[in-house]
Tab-separated table of C-alpha atoms and ligand atoms in Angstrom:
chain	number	residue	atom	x	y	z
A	1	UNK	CA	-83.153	59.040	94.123
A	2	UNK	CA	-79.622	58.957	95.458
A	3	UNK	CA	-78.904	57.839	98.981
A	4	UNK	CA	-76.910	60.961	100.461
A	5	UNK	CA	-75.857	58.920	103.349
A	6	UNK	CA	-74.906	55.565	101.418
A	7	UNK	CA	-72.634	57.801	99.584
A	8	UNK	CA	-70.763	60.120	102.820
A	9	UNK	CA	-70.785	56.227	104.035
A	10	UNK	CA	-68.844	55.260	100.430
A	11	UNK	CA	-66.669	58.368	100.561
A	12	UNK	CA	-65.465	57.995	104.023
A	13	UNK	CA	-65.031	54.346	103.289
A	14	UNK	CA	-62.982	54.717	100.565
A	15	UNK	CA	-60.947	57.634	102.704
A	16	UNK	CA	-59.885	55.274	105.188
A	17	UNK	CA	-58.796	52.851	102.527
A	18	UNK	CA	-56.330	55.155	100.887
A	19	UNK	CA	-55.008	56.522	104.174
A	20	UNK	CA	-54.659	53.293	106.257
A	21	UNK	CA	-52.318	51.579	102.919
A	22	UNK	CA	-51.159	48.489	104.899
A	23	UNK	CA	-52.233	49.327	108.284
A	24	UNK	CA	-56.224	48.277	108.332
A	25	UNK	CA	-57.944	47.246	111.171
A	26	UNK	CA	-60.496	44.287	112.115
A	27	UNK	CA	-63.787	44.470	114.642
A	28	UNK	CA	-62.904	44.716	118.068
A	29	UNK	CA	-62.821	40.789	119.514
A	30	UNK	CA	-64.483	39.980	122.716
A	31	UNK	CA	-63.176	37.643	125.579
A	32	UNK	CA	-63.537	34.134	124.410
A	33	UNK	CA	-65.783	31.600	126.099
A	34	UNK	CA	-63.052	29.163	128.419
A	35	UNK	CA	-65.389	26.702	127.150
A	36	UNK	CA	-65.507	27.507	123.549
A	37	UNK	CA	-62.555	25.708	121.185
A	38	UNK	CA	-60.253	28.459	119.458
A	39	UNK	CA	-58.845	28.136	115.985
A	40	UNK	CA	-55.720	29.736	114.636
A	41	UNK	CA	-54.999	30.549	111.057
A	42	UNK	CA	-51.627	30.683	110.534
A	43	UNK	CA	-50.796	31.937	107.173
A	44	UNK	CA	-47.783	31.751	105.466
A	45	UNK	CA	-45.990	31.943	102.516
A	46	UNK	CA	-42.798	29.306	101.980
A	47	UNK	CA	-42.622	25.748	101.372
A	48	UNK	CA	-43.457	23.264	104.372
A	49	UNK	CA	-40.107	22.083	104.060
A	50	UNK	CA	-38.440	25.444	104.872
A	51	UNK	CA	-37.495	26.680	108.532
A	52	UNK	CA	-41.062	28.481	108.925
A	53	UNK	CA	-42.736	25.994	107.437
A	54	UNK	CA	-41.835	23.480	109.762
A	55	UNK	CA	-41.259	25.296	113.130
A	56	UNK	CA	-45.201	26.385	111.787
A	57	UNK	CA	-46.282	22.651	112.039
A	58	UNK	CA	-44.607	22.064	114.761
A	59	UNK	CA	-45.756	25.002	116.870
A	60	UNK	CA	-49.530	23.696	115.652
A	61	UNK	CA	-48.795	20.163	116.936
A	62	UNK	CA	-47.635	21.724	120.408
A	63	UNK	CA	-50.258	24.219	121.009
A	64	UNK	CA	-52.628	21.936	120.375
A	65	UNK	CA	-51.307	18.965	122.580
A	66	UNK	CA	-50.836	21.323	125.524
A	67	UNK	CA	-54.250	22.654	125.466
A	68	UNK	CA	-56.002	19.468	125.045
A	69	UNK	CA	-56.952	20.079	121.969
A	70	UNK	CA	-58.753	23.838	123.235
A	71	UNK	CA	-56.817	25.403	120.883
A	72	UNK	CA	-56.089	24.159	116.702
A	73	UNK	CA	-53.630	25.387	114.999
A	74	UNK	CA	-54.239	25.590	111.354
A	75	UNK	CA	-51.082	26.127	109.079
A	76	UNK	CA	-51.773	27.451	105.490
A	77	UNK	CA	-48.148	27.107	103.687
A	78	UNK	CA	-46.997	28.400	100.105
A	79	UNK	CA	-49.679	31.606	99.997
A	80	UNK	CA	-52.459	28.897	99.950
A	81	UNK	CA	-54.762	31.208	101.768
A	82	UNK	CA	-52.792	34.909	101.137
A	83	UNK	CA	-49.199	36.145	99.580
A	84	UNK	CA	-47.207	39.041	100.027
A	85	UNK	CA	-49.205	41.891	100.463
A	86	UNK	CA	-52.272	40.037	101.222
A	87	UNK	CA	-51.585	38.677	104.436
A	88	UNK	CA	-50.929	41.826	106.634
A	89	UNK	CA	-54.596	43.131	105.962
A	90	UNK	CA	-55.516	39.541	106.255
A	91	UNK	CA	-54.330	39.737	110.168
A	92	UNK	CA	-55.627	42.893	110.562
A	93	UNK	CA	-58.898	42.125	109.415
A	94	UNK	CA	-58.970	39.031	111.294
A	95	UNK	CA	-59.109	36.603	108.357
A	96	UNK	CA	-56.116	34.983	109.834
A	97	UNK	CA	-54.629	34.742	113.478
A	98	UNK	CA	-51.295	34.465	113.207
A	99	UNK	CA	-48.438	35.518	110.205
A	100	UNK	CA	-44.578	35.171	110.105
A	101	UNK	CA	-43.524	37.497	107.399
A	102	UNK	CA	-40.094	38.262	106.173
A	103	UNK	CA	-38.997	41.727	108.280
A	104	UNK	CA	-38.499	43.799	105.270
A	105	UNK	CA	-42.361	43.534	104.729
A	106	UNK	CA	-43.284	45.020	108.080
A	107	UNK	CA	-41.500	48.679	106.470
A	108	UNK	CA	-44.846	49.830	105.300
A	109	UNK	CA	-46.282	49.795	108.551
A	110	UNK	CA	-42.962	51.199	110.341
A	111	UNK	CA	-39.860	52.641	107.992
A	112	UNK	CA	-37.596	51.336	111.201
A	113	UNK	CA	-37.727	47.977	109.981
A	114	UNK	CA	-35.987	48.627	107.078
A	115	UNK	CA	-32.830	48.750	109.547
A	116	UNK	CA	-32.527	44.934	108.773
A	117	UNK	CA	-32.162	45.061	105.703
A	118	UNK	CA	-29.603	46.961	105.335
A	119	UNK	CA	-26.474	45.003	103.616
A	120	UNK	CA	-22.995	44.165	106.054
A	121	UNK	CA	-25.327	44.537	109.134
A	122	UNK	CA	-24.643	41.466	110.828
A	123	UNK	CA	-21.883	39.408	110.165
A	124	UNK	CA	-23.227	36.530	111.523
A	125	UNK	CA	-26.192	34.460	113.301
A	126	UNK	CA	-24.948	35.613	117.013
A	127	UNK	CA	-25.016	38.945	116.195
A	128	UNK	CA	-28.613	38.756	114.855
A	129	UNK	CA	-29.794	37.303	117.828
A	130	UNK	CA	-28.157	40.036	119.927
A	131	UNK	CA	-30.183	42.694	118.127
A	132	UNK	CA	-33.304	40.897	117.968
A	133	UNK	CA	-33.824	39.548	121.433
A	134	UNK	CA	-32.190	42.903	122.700
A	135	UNK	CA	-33.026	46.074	122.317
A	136	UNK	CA	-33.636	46.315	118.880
A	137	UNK	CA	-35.755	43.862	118.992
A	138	UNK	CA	-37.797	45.379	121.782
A	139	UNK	CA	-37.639	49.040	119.959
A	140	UNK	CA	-39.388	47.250	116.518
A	141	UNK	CA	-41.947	45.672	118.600
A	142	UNK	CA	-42.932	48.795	119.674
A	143	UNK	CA	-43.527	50.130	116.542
A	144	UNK	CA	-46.449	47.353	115.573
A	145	UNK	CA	-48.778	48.818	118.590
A	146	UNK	CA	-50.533	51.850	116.835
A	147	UNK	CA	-51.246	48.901	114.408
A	148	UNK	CA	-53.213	46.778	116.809
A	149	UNK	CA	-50.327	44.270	115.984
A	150	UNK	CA	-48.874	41.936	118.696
A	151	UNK	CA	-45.393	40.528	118.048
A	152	UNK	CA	-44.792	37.543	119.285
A	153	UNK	CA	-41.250	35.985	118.241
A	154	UNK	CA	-38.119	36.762	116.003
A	155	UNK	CA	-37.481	33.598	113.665
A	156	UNK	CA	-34.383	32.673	111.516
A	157	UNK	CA	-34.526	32.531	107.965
A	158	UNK	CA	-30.287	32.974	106.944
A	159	UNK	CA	-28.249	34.435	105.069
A	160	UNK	CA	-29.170	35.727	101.772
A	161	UNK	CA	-27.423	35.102	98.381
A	162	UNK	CA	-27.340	36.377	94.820
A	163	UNK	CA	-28.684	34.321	92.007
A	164	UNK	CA	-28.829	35.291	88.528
A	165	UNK	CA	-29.331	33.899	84.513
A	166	UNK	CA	-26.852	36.114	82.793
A	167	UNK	CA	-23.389	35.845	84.464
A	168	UNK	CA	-21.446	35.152	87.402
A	169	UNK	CA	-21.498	38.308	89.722
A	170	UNK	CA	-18.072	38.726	91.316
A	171	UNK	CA	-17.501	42.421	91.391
A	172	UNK	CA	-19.935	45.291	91.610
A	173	UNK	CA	-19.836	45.716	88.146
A	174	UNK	CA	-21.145	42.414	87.383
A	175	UNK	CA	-24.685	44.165	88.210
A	176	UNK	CA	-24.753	46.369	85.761
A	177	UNK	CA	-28.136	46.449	83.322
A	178	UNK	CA	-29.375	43.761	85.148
A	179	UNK	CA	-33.129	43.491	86.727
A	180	UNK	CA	-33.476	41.653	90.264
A	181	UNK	CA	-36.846	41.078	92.349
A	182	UNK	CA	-37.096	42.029	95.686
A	183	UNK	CA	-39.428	41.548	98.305
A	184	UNK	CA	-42.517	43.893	98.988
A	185	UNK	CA	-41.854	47.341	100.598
A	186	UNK	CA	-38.237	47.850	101.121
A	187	UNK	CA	-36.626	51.034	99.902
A	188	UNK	CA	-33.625	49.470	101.270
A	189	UNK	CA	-33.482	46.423	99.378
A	190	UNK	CA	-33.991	48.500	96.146
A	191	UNK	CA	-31.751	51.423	96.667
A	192	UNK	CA	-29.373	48.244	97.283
A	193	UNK	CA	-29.478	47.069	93.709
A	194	UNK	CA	-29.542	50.323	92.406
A	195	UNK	CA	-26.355	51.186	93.875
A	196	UNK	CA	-24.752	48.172	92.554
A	197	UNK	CA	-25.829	49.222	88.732
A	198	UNK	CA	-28.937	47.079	88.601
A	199	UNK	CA	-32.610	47.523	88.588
A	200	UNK	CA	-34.980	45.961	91.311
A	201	UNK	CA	-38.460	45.093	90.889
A	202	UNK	CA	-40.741	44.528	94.129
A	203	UNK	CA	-42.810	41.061	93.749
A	204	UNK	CA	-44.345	38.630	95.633
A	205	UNK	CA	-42.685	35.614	97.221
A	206	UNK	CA	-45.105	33.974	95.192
A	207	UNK	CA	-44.653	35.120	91.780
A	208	UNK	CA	-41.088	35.117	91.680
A	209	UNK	CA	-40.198	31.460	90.121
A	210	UNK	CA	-42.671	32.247	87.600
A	211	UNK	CA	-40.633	35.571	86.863
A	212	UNK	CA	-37.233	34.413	86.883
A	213	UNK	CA	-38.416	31.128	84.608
A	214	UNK	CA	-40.025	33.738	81.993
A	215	UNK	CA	-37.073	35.531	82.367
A	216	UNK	CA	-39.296	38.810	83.209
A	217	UNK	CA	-36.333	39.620	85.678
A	218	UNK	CA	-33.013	37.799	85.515
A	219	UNK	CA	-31.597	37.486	89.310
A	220	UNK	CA	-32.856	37.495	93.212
A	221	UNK	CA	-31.321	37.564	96.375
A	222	UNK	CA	-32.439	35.157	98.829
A	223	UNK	CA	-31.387	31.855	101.149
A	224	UNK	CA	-30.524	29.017	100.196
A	225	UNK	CA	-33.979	27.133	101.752
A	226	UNK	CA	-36.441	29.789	99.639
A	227	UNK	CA	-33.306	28.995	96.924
A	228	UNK	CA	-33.961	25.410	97.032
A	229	UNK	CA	-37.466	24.779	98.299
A	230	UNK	CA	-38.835	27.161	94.905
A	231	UNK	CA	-36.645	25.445	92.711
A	232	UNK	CA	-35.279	28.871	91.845
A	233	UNK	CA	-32.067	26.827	91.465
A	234	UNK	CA	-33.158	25.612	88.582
A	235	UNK	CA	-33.731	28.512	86.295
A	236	UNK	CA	-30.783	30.829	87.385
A	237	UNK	CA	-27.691	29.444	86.653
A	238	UNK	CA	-25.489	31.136	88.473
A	239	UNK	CA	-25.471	31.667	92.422
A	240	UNK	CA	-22.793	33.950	93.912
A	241	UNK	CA	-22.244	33.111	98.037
A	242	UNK	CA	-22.092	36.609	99.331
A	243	UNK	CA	-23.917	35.942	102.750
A	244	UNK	CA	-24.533	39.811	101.917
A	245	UNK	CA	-27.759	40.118	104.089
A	246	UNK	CA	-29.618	38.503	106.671
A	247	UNK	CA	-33.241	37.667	106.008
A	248	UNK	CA	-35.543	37.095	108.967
A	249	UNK	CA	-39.362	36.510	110.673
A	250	UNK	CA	-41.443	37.650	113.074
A	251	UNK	CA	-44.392	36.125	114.074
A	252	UNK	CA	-47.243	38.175	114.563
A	253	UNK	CA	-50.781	37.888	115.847
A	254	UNK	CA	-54.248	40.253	115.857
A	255	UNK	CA	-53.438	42.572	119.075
A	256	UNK	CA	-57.647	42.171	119.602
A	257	UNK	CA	-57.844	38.796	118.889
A	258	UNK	CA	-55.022	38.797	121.755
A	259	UNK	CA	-56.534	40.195	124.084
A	260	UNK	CA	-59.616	37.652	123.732
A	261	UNK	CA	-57.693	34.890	124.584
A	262	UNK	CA	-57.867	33.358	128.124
A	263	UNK	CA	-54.601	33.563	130.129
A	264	UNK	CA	-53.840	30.139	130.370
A	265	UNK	CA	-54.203	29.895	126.423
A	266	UNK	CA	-51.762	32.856	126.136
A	267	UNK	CA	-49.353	31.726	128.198
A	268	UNK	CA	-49.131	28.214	126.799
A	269	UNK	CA	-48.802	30.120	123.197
A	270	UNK	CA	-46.017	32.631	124.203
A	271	UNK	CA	-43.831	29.582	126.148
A	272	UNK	CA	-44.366	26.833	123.296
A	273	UNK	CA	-43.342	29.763	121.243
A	274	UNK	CA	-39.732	30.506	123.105
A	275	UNK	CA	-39.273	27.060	122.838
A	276	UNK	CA	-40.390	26.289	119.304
A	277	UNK	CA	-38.314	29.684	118.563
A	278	UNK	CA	-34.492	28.069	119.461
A	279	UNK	CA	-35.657	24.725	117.545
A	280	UNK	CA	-36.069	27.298	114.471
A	281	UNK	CA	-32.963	28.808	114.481
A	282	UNK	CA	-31.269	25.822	115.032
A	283	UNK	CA	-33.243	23.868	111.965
A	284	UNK	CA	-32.557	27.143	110.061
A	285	UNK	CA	-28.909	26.639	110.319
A	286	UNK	CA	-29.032	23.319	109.662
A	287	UNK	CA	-31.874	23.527	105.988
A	288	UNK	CA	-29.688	26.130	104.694
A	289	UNK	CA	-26.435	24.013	105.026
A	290	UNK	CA	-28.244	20.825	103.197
A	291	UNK	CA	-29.948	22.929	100.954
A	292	UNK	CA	-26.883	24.487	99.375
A	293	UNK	CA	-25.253	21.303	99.589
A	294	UNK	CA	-28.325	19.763	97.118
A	295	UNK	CA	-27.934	22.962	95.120
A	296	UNK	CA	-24.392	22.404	94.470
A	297	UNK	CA	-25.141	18.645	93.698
A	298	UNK	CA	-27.987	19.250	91.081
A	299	UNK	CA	-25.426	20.379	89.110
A	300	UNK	CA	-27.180	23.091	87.615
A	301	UNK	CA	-25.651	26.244	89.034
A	302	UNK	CA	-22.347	27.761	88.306
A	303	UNK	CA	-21.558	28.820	92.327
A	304	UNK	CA	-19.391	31.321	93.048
A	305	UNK	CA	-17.851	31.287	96.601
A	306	UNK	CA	-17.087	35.328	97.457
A	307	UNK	CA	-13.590	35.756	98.527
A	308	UNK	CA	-12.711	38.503	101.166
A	309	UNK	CA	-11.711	41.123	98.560
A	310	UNK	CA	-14.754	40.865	96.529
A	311	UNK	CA	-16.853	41.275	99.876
A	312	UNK	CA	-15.335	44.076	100.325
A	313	UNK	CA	-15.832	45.141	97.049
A	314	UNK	CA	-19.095	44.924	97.229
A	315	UNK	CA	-19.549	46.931	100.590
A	316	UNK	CA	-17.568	49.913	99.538
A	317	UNK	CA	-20.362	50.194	96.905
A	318	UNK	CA	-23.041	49.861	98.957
A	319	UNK	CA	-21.683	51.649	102.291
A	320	UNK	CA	-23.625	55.030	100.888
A	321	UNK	CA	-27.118	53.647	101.892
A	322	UNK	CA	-26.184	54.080	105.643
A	323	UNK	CA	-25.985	57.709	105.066
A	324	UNK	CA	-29.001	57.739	102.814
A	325	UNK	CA	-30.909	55.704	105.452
A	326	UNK	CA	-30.376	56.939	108.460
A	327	UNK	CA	-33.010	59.447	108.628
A	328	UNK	CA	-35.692	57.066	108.132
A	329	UNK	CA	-34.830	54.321	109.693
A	330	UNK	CA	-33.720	56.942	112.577
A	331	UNK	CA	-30.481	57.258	114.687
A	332	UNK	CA	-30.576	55.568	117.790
A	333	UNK	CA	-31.805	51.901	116.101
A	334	UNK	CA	-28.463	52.171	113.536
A	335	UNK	CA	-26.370	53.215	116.567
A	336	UNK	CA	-27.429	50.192	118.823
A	337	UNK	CA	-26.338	48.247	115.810
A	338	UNK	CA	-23.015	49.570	115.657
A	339	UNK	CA	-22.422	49.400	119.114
A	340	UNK	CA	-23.680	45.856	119.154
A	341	UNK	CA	-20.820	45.366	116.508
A	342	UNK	CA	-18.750	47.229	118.289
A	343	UNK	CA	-17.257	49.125	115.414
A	344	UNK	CA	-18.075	53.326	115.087
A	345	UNK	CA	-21.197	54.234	113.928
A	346	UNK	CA	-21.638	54.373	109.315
A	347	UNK	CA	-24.079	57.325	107.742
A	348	UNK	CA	-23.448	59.551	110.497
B	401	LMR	C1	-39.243	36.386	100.064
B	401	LMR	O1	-40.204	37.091	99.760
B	401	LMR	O2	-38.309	36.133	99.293
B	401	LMR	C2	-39.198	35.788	101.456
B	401	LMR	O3	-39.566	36.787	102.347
B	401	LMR	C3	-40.148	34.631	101.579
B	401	LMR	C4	-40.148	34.081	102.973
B	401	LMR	O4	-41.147	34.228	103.679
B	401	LMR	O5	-39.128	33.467	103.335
């Protein structure tokens, strides 16, 4: 005979599956013993030799030598352990303790993030930081509570450029026909392509060399450490220098897990992370320079440096997804961007 309750217990099961999407949650975590030692998963999904992947290692080897060992810090680089997609649930499951996942990724658990993506936001690093460790920053955080998500830090990742196997893209024209990847979740980043004549295809960080190499989509946007650390250099020929978008982390940790944590732990976490945070940046700046600068040696890529006219160019086209977005990524976050900028408001 059929269990009647084994099935409600299916059907509700499979209910909060298909309602939750990316927002799952993990068993509540109780206060952990002073006494006990405390391992951290940190999952992540670029190269070591990438900004995150070393601030990652480095944060481990801090935490650890400031807690006497009490606390390990276990770093699982290049989607060893979880990729795109995989590793939110993973954190809210409590699989893993701690992720740093591109911002764009976070828009299925809050459309606001999507705000950073949009193209001609920031013209530069100092304005990012503004935002971030302002009140943008603070506004975003809030959106992670209802997800028992506790943000902990804002990393650098750069700039992001255009690279492509078909043809040098100097005008918005150049798009046209072709098929770009983008990362997981952002309407932005597609409606971005789309308004430039192209098609955009959401994939995984960690499918995408594969992709491109197959030629199952002929260009990505990205920086020049994920550009040179995936060897994505070597498979599309031509790279245009648009510094069109800025591509960032945020580190994030279990809200429960948390709150388990003994105080001292905590606090040694969230300072080691300030400080580990400003090392970041600066070693962000600093990869993405060498990188392009072994990019540009290998010889294999055509590069295009974008002169003022063609940026412009290309922002005329793409001005239109202010207006489109402002709804959903909601007023007063766009506005706080323009005033950072201190140019009028676009889309409204
Ligand atoms: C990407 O998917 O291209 C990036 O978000 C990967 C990363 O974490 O830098």
């Amino acid at each position: 005979m059929i269990d009647r309750a084994r099935i409600w217990l299916l059907i509700f099961m499979a209910v909060v599956f298909i309602t939750t999407g990316c927002d799952r949650r993990g068993p509540d975590g109780e206060q952990v013993d002073p006494r006990e030692k405390i391992v951290i998963k940190f999952s992540h999904v670029v190269a070591e030799d990438t900004p995150k992947g070393q601030a990652a290692r480095r944060f481990a080897r801090l935490v650890q030598e400031r807690t006497g060992g009490r606390v390990e810090v276990q770093v699982f680089p290049n989607s060893v352990l979880y990729k795109d997609g995989e590793e939110m649930d993973a954190l809210q499951q409590g699989a893993v303790q701690i992720i740093a996942p591109t911002t764009s990724k976070l828009s299925c658990l809050a459309p606001q993030w999507q705000l950073l993506d949009l193209p001609y936001l920031f013209e530069n690093e100092e304005q990012v930081h503004q935002a971030l460790d302002g009140e943008i920053g603070k506004k975003l955080f809030a959106t992670l509570e209802p997800h028992n998500i506790h943000p902990l830090a804002f990393w650098d990742n750069g700039f992001k450029q255009m690279t492509n196997s078909k043809r040098p893209l100097v005008h918005p024209r150049d798009f046209a026909g072709l098929t770009f990847r983008v990362m997981i979740n952002s309407q932005v980043l597609e409606e971005q392509f789309r308004s430039l004549g192209a098609n955009a295809t959401q994939m995984p960080f960690s499918d995408v060399y594969g992709a491109l190499s197959r030629n199952q989509v002929d260009g990505q946007e990205n920086t020049m450490s994920n550009i040179y650390s995936q060897r994505f250099y070597q498979v599309q020929p031509y790279m245009t220098v648009s510094n069109h978008g800025y591509m960032g982390y945020v580190v994030l940790t279990n809200a429960t897990f948390w709150r388990s944590l003994p105080p001292d732990i905590r606090e040694i976490i969230e300072k080691t992370l300030a400080e580990v945070t400003w090392w970041e940046r600066e070693q962000a700046a600093r990869l993405n320079d060498k990188n392009f600068r072994q990019i540009k040696e290998s010889g294999k890529v055509h590069v295009h440096i974008q002169t003022e006219g063609e940026r412009a160019e290309w922002q005329a086209a793409l001005e239109p997804l202010y207006q489109k977005f402002r709804p959903i990524i909601g007023a007063e976050l766009l506005d706080e961007a323009f005033r950072l900028k201190g140019s009028p408001a676009a889309g409204s």
